[in-house]
Coordinates of C-alpha atoms in Angstrom, one line a residue:
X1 CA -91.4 -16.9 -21.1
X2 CA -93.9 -13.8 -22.0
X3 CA -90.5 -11.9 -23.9
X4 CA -90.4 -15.0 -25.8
X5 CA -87.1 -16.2 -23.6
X6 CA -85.8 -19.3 -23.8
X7 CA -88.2 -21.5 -21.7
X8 CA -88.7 -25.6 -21.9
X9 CA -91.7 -26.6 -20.3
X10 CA -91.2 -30.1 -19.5
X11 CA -94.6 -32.3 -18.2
X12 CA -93.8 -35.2 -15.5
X13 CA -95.5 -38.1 -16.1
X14 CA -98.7 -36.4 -17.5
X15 CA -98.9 -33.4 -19.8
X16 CA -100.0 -30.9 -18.0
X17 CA -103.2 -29.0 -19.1
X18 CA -103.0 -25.3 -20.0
X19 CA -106.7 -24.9 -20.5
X20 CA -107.1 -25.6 -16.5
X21 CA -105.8 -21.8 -15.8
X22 CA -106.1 -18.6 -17.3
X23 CA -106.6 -19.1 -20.9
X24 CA -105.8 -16.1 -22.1
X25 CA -102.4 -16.0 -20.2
X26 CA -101.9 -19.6 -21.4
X27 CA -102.5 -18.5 -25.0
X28 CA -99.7 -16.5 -24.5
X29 CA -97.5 -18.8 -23.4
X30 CA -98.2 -21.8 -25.7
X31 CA -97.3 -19.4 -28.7
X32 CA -94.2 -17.7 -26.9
X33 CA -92.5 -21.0 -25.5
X34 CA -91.4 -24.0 -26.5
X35 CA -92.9 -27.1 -25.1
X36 CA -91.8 -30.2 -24.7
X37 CA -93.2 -33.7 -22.4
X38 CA -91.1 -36.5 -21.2
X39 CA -93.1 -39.3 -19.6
X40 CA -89.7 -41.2 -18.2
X41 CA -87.2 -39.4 -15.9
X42 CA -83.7 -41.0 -17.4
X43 CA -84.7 -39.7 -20.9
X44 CA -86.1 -36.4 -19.0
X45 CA -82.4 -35.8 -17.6
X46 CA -80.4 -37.3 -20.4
X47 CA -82.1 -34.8 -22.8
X48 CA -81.4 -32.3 -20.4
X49 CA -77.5 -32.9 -20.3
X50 CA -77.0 -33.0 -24.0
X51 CA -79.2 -30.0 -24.3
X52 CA -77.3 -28.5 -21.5
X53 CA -80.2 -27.3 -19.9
X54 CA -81.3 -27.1 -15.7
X55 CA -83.9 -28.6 -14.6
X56 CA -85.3 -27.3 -12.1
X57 CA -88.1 -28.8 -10.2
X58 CA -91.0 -27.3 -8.6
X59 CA -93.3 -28.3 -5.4
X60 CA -96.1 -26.4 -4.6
X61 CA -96.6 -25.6 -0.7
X62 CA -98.3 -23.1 1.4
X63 CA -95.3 -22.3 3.0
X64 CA -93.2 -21.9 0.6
X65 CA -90.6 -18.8 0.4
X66 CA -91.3 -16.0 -2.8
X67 CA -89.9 -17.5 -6.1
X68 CA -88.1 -14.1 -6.6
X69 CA -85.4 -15.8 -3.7
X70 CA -84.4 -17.9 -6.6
X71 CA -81.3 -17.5 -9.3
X72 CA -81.9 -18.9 -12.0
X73 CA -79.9 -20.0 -14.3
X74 CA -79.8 -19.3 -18.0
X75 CA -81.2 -22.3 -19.9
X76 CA -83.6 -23.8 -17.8
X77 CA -86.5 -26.8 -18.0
X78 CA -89.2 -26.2 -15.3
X79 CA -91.1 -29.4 -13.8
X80 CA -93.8 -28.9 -12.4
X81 CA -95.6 -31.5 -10.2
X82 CA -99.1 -31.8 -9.2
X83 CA -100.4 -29.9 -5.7
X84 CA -101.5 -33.0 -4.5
X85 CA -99.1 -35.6 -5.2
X86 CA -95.8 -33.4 -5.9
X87 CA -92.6 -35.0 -7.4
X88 CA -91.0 -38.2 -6.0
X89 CA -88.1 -37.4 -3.2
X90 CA -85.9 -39.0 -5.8
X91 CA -86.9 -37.4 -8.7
X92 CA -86.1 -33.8 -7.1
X93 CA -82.6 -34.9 -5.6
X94 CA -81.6 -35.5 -9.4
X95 CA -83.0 -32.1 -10.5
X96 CA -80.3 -29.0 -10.4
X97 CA -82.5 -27.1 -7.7
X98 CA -85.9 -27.0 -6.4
X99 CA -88.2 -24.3 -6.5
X100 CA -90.7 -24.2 -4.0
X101 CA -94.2 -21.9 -4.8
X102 CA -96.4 -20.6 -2.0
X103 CA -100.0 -21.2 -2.5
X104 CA -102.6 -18.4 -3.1
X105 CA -105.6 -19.6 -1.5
X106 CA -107.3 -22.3 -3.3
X107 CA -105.0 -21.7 -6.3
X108 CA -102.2 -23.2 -6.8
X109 CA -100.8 -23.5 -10.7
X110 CA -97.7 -22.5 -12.8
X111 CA -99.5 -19.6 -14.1
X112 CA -99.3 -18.4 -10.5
X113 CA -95.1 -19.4 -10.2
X114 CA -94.7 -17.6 -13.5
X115 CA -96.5 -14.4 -12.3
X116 CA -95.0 -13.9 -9.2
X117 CA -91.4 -14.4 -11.1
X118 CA -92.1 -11.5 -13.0
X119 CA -93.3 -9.6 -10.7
X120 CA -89.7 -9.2 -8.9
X121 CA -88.3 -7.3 -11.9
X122 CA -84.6 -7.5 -9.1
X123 CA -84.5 -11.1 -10.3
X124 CA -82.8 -10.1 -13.5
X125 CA -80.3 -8.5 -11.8
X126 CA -79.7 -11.5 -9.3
X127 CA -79.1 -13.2 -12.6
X128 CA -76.6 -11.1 -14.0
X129 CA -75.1 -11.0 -10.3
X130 CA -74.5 -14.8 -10.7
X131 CA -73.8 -15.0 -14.1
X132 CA -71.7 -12.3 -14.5
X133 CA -70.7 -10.9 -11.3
X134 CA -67.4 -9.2 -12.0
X135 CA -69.4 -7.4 -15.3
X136 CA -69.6 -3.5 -14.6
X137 CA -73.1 -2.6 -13.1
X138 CA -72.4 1.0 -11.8
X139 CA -69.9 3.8 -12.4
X140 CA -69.9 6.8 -10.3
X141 CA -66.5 9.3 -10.6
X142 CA -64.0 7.0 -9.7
X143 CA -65.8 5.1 -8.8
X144 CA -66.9 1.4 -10.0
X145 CA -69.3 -1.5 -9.0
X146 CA -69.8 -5.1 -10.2
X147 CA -72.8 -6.5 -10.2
X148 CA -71.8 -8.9 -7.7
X149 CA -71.3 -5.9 -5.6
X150 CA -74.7 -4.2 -6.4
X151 CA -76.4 -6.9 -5.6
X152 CA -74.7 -7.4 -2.2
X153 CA -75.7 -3.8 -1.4
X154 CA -79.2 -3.7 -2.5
X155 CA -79.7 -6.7 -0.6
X156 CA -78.0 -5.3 2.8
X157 CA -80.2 -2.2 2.4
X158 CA -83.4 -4.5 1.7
X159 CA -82.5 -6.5 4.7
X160 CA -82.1 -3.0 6.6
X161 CA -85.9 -2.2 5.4
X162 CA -87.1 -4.7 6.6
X163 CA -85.5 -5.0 10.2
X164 CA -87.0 -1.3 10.5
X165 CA -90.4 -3.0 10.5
X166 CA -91.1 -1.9 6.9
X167 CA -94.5 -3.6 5.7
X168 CA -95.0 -4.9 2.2
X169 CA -96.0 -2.1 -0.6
X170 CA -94.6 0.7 2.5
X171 CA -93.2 3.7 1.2
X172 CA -89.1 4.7 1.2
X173 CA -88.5 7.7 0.2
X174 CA -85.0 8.2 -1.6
X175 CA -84.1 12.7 -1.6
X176 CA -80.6 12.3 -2.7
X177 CA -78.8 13.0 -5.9
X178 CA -77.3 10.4 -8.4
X179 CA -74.8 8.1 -6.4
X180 CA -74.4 5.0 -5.4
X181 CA -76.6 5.1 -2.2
X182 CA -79.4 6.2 -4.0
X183 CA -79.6 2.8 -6.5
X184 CA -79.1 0.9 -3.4
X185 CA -82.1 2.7 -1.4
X186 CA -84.5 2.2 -4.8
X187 CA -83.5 -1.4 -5.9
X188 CA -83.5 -2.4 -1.9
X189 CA -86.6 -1.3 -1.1
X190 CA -88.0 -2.7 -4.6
X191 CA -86.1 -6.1 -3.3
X192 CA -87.6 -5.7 0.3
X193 CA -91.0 -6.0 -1.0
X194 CA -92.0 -2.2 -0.4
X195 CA -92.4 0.4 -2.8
X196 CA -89.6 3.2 -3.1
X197 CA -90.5 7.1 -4.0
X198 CA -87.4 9.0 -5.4
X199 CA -87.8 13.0 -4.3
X200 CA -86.2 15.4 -6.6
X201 CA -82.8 16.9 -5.0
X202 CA -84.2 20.2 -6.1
X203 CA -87.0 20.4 -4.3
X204 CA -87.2 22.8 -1.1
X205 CA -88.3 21.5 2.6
X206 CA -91.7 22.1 1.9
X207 CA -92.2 20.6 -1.2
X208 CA -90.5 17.2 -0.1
X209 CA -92.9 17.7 3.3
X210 CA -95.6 17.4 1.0
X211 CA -94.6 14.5 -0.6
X212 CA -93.2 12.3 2.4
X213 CA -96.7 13.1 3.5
X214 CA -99.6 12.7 1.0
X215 CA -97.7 9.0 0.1
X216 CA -97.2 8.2 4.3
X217 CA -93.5 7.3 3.6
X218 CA -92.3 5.2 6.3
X219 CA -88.5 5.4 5.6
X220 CA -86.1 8.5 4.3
X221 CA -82.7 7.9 2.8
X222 CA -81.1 10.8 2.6
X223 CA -77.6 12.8 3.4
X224 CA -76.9 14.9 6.2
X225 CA -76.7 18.0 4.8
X226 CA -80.2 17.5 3.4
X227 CA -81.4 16.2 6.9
X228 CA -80.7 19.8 8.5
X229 CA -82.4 21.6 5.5
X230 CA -85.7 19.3 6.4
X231 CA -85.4 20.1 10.2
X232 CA -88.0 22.0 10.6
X233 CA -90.3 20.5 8.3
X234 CA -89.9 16.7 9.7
X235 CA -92.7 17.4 12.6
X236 CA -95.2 17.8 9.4
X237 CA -94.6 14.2 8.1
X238 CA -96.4 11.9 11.1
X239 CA -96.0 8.8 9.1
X240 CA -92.5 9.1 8.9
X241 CA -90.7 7.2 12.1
X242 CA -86.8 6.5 10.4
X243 CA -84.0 8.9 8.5
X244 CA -81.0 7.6 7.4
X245 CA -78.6 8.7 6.4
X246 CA -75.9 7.9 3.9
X247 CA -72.7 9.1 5.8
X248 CA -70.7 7.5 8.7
X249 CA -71.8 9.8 11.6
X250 CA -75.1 11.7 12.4
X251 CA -75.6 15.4 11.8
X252 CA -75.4 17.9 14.3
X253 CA -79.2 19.1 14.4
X254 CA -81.0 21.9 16.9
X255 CA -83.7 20.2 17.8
X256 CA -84.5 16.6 18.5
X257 CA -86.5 15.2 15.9
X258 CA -89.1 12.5 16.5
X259 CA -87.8 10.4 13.8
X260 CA -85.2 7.7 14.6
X261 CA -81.5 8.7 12.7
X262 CA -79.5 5.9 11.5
X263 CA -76.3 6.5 9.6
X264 CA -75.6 3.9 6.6
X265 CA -73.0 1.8 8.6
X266 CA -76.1 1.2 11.3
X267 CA -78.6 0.9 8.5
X268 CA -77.2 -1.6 6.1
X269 CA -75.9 -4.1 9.3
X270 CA -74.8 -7.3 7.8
X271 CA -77.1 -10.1 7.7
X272 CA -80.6 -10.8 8.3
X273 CA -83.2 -13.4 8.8
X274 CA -86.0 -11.0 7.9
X275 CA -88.0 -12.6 4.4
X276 CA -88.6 -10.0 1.7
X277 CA -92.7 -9.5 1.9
X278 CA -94.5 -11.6 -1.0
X279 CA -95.2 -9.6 -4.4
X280 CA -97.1 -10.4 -7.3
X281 CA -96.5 -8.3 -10.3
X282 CA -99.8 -6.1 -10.4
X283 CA -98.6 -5.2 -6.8
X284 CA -97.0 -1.5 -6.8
X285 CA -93.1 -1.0 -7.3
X286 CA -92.7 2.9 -7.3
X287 CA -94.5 6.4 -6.8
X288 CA -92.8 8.8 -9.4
X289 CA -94.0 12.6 -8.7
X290 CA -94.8 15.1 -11.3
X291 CA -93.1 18.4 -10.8
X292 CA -96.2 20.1 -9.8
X293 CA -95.6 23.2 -12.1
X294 CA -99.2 23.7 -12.3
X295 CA -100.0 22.4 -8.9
X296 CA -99.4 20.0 -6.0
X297 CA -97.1 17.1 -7.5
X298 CA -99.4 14.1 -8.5
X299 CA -97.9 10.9 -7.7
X300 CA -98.0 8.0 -10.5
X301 CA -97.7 4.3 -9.3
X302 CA -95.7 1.9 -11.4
X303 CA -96.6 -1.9 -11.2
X304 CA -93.8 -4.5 -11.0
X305 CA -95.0 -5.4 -14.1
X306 CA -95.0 -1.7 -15.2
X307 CA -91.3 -1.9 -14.8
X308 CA -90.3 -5.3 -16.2
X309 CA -92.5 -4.5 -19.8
X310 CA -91.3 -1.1 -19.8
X311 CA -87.1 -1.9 -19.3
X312 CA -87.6 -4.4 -21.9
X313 CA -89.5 -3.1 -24.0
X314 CA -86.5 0.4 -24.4
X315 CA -83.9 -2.3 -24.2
X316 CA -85.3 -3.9 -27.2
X317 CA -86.1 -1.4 -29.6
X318 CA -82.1 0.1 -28.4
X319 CA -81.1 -3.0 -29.3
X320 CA -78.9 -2.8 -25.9
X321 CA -76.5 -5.6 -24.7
X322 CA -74.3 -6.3 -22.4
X323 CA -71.7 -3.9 -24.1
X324 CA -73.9 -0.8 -24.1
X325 CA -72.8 1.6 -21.4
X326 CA -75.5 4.6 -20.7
X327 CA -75.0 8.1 -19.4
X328 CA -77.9 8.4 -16.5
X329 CA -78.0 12.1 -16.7
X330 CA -81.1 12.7 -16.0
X331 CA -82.9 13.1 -12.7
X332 CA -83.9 9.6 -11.1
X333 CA -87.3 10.3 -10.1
X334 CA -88.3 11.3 -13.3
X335 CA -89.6 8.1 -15.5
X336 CA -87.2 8.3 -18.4
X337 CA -84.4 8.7 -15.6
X338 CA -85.4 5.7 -14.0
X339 CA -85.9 3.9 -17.5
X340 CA -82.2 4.6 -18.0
X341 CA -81.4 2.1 -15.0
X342 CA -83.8 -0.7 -14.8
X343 CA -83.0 -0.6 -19.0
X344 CA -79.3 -1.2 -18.9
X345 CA -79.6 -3.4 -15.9
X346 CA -82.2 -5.7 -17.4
X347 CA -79.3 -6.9 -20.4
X348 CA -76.1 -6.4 -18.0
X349 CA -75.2 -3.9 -19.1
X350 CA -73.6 -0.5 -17.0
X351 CA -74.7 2.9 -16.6
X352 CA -73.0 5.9 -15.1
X353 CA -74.3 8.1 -12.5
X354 CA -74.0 12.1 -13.6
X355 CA -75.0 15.1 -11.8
X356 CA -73.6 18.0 -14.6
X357 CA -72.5 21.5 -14.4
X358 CA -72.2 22.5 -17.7
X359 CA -73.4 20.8 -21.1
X360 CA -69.7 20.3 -21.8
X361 CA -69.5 17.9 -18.5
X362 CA -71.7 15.3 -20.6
X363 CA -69.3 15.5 -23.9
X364 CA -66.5 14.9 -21.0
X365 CA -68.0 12.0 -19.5
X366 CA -69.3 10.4 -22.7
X367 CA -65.2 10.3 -23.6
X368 CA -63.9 9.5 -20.5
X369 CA -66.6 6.4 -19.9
X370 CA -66.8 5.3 -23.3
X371 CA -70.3 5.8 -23.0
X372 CA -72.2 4.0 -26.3
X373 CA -75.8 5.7 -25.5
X374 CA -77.0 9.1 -24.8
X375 CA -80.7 10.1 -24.0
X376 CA -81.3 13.7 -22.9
X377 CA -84.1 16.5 -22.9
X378 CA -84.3 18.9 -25.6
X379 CA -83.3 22.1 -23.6
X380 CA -80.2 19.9 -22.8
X381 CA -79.9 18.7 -26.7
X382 CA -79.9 22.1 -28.1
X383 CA -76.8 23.0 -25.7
X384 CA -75.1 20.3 -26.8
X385 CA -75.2 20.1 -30.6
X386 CA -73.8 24.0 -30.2
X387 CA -70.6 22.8 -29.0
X388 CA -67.5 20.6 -30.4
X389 CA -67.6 17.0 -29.8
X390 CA -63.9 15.6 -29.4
X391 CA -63.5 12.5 -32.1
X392 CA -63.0 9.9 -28.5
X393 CA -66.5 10.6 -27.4
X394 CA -67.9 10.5 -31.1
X395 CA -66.2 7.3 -31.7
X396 CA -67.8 5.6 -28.4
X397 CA -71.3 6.8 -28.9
X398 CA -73.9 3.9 -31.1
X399 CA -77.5 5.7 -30.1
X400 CA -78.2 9.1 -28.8
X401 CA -82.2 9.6 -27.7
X402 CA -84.3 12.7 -27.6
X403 CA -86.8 12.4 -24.6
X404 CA -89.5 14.1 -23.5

């Protein structure tokens, strides 16, 4: 509704009054959606068919699930009953689905629904999930994952979160490099409800010690190799009580750490009754660390809504669609890096995980995955406008970006 989408607002039986909530959020809304009141339900639904729009009904209850559970799809009329009196049994039963809210205290209002929707910025991939699930979502060497298949991950390593106990807004810390494992780990813990901290795969021991530590991450997704470089400093992080790790068998370690070790088959265990905690979209997403060149590493903390404005915000001024295929080669826990994924993801479209060698790696990969957009750092632009650029990867290419 607030990017201008394609949202009906349909009024049952009364219109309902915007002024009762917050006005300036319902200023926005009046002038970014289209409105429309039917008093009768057969001309309600009959509009609905020839419109070929859902509707979608929505109860207010205390003990209602999160709204981000839902998939929605992509035309859809929301109707929205009254707290007290609800819509009729009969009414709902006609509707494509019913959402139910949970109610925040003594409030209880669509400006509240709406709010927590966008606070899950996961929902838009759920969307493309159902829409489109055999579209690409992920490329990684050989690699190659619908989003159908994302989303089955992210939500078996959400659902892994939060059998470990994980409390809402918890820190996960991801200290991997770019692969698949380490989209799951940020979009699960994003999906669980907690908040995820991606560590920079360059970073020695001490400096990840100090991160795990002044953020109290609970839970460390990692591989094993990395595990037994952070032996000796795991006795430093006391918040920390979980490692996993991505492969199918523990390490071999010296000493007994006092964390619990779980490799990725144990972790992401099929199935789980465990609800993802309740969000709203001021409520924190992700701590992003500076690189501390002039000091400790300050972390920054991203909103939910922080992430939703910002991926479509890029994706808009790109102009990307579902065709756009991105190069992620930059580092994931730096902001543009990130940008690159939630961006893509929030128009279907597919990115491709890279870890390069040499500048010529990138002209490789732009060729070999038709790549159509490019953003890199200047030290990493001035190597590449030095060298020849094959006509197959000049061909692919629509936008290249210079970030800083």
């Amino acid at each position: 509704a607030m990017g201008g989408g394609p949202l009906v607002m349909v009024g049952y039986d009364k219109p309902w009054s915007f002024r009762k909530g917050s006005q300036a959020f319902s200023r926005k809304l009046e002038s970014k959606c289209e409105i429309t009141y039917f008093t009768e339900d057969a001309e309600l639904f009959e509009w609905c068919g020839v419109e070929q729009w859902a509707p979608i009904g929505i109860e207010i209850r205390p003990e209602a699930a999160p709204i981000n559970e839902m998939v929605w799809p992509e035309r859809v009329a929301l109707v929205l009953g009254t707290e007290s009196v609800g819509l009729p049994d009969g009414f709902l039963a006609a509707c494509s689905s019913v959402v139910r809210i949970p109610q925040f205290g003594p409030v209880a209002s669509l400006n509240v629904a709406i709010a927590h929707g966008m606070a899950c910025y996961e929902l838009q991939r759920s969307q493309q999930a159902t829409i489109t699930p055999d579209a690409t979502a992920l490329l990684f060497r050989d690699r190659s994952l619908s989003y159908g298949a994302l989303q089955s991950e992210v939500t078996a390593a959400a659902a892994g979160l939060l059998i470990l106990g994980l409390g809402a807004g918890e820190r996960v810390g991801i200290y991997l490099p770019k692969q698949p494992e380490t989209v799951f780990g940020l979009f699960g813990a994003a999906a669980a409800g907690a908040a995820f901290v991606p560590v920079n795969p360059l970073l020695k021991p001490r400096q990840v010690a100090y991160i795990l530590t002044h953020c109290q991450v609970k839970v460390l997704i990692t591989s094993g190799q990395r595990l037994k470089l952070l032996e000796e400093v795991l006795g430093e992080c006391p918040d920390l009580h979980t490692v996993v790790v991505v492969e199918d068998e523990k390490p071999e370690l010296e000493t007994t750490p006092a964390q619990a070790i779980l490799t990725w088959p144990e972790f992401r265990a099929s199935g789980s009754s465990h609800l993802p905690h309740r969000r709203i979209d001021t409520d924190m997403a992700a701590i992003l660390y500076t690189s501390g060149s002039t000091g400790n590493p300050k972390g920054v903390v991203l909103s939910h809504r922080n992430m939703v404005a910002g991926a479509r915000s890029v994706a808009s001024y790109l102009g990307n669609t579902p065709q756009d295929r991105v190069l992620a080669v930059l580092p994931l826990n730096f902001d543009a890096g990130l940008s690159q994924l939630t961006t893509i993801f929030s128009v279907g479209g597919s990115a491709v995980l890279m870890d390069y060698l040499l500048p010529r790696d990138v002209i490789r990969a732009v060729a070999k995955y038709r790549v159509t957009g490019l953003g890199a750092v200047p030290p990493l632009w001035n190597q590449l406008v030095g060298l020849e650029w094959p006509t197959e990867a000049v061909d692919t290419l629509r936008y290249i970006c210079l970030l800083y």
